[in-house]
Amino acid sequence: MMKNAHRVLEQYFGFSSFRFGQEPLIGHALDKKNALGIMPTGGGKSLCYQIPGLLLDGTAVIISPLISLMKDQVDSLNSHGIASTYINSSLSYEEQSQRMFDVQRGRYQFVYVAPERFDSEGFISSLRRTKLSLIAFDEAHCISQWGHDFRPSYRSVVGQLQKLGNLPVVMGLTATATEEVTKDIQHLLSIEDDHVVNTGFSRDNLNFQIVKGKEKHDFIQDYIKTRPKESGIIYAATRKDIDRLHQWLSREGVKVAKYHAGLSEQERKSAQNQFIKDEVTVMVATNAFGMGIDKSNVRYVIHYALPMNIESYYQEAGRAGRDGERSDCILLFSARDIQLQKFLIEQSLMEEEKKTEEYQKLQQMVNYCHTDKCLQEYMLTYFKDPFRHEPCGMCSNCLHTGEIKDITRESQIILSCVKRMNERYGSGMVAKVVKGSKSQKVMETRFHKLSTYGLLSDLKEKDIMQMIQFLVAEGYLAVEDGKFPLLRLTQESLAILKGEETVQMIIENASKAHQELDVNEDLFENLRMLRKRLAEEHKIPPYVVFSDATLKELCQAKPKTKSEMLQVKGVGEKKFEQYGVLFLEALQEETHQYS
Ligand code: ADP
Ligand code: MG
Ligand code: ZN
């Protein structure tokens, strides 16, 4: 049977090998053993039910609480030549009954449904008359009341299943399940311990980075400039921030859309579509964005503000790199954001006990920003990952190339200068004074008479600014939130001024150049344009045509024939039939042009 599974993997999906965890799960399903798969986002859970669904006789029913994902999934299967459909509330009653009728006749190998479907007795009796291959619970953690996303309607499916005389093998799939949730799912879906496959939470293609003490806008600008065509999400905490970032990036000529609760449903939908279809490259959004989308080629996720806890952060950041290609997860840290999160907790209507718990979770999020250990490891430890991990070798802590410098003296000068300026100026002015600037404003305020004036004249003003931001990030200085951000001292400042504490800062030598992939950018761009055109023609998202990973491999391998092209990851028979010749042509053209 597993041999057939390999054949189907190649033939329909164009992949040559299984990912970690896929094989045992598929094996259990083929042996008709109910099974549970716990694999990270992007781990490839869909294939775990799709392959048995193709091999077993009958129609597979996939239950998913994310209605917005169904169409994508179904489009994707159909594009592989696999007859599939979905039934949910977005369809008219007539359409629903027509599709259900076709399901009964065995026209489809896959039918995706929302949990609510099972409330309908009509649906149940239709299913009873259908030959079923398997039933899969996607996002299975939603059936457990211990999970962070419990849906009562999902749980009640379990009771309804008993009414089916023809219950086939059942699979559950999820990316997040604590021990408690796992046990609960096992109990509800009758899954034995031996049939639980847990691959851990590690996402090896994600490159976690923390950026401290840099002006956030400067960072974003520099970052986007080096990858203008890649898709990315910037998460911000407030509507105001989102509107501002969106306006600023548009002005900078970035193709950007925004998404937050203040927009109409129509506006949100349109923004989401533009992003999915690669019409815009950057999405600025609240963390509500991304729940129901499966875009596989998100190359980076930037957090403009501190998330409230590690769980949310890992989920949001994890929306990058579902296709397994290397992607960045960048957190722009500033100490001020901690105050905002504390404020949100304080203002909330939670019980005191729950508040304390939230404060502790927030503290662990803050610790993540200050740790000098591997960032991947920090999170996997937090999640009690069942596997041991080595340092990832690519996060900003594993990679820091800068030298650690003692900046205690510089800090003392800056702090005492802030004090002498009566804590009534922002970082720009403070930097000018310690630098010894002769600007009119400094002269007017007579700050050139201060004893701290010019004490850091050997440094660049820009470097002084960075130090000030770093001191703010570390909590040695605070920023007063008024019309102008004014610097003031904190409790922590005193220890520095008194010489009781030292300050270390990692000074980066030069900003590390973006690691260019070894592909011809022009060619990649051509293929990307072709993909976009085909996607528009077929009314499907671009990544359903081919993933970024496949396009890159095409650029590198430059296949000339059908059989060569079939060797490329992500190209199966059906895909070749649909798009193969066009891509081969595009690759041929390129060879003439650049050779
Ligand atoms: P999940 O549901 O676990 O988050 P998906 O099922 O959406 O992940 O798969 C994520 C990506 O991984 C998809 O683009 C899929 O085509 C790809 N993928 C899945 N299995 C394999 C495999 N064996 N080899 C290569 N790519 C795979
Ligand atoms: Mg999935
Ligand atoms: Zn690391």
Coordinates of C-alpha atoms and ligand atoms in Angstrom, one line a residue, residues 207-208 373-378 390-399, ligand 3:
N207 CA 14.7 32.6 10.4
F208 CA 13.7 34.3 13.7
K373 CA 20.1 31.9 23.4
C374 CA 18.9 30.4 20.1
L375 CA 15.4 31.9 19.5
Q376 CA 14.1 28.7 17.9
E377 CA 15.2 26.7 21.0
Y378 CA 13.7 29.3 23.3
E390 CA 20.3 22.0 18.5
P391 CA 20.7 25.8 18.1
C392 CA 19.2 26.6 14.7
G393 CA 22.3 28.4 13.4
M394 CA 20.3 31.1 11.6
C395 CA 18.3 33.2 14.1
S396 CA 19.6 36.6 15.0
N397 CA 21.1 35.2 18.3
C398 CA 22.8 32.3 16.6
L399 CA 24.2 34.6 13.9
Ligands
ZN3 ZN 19.1 30.0 16.6

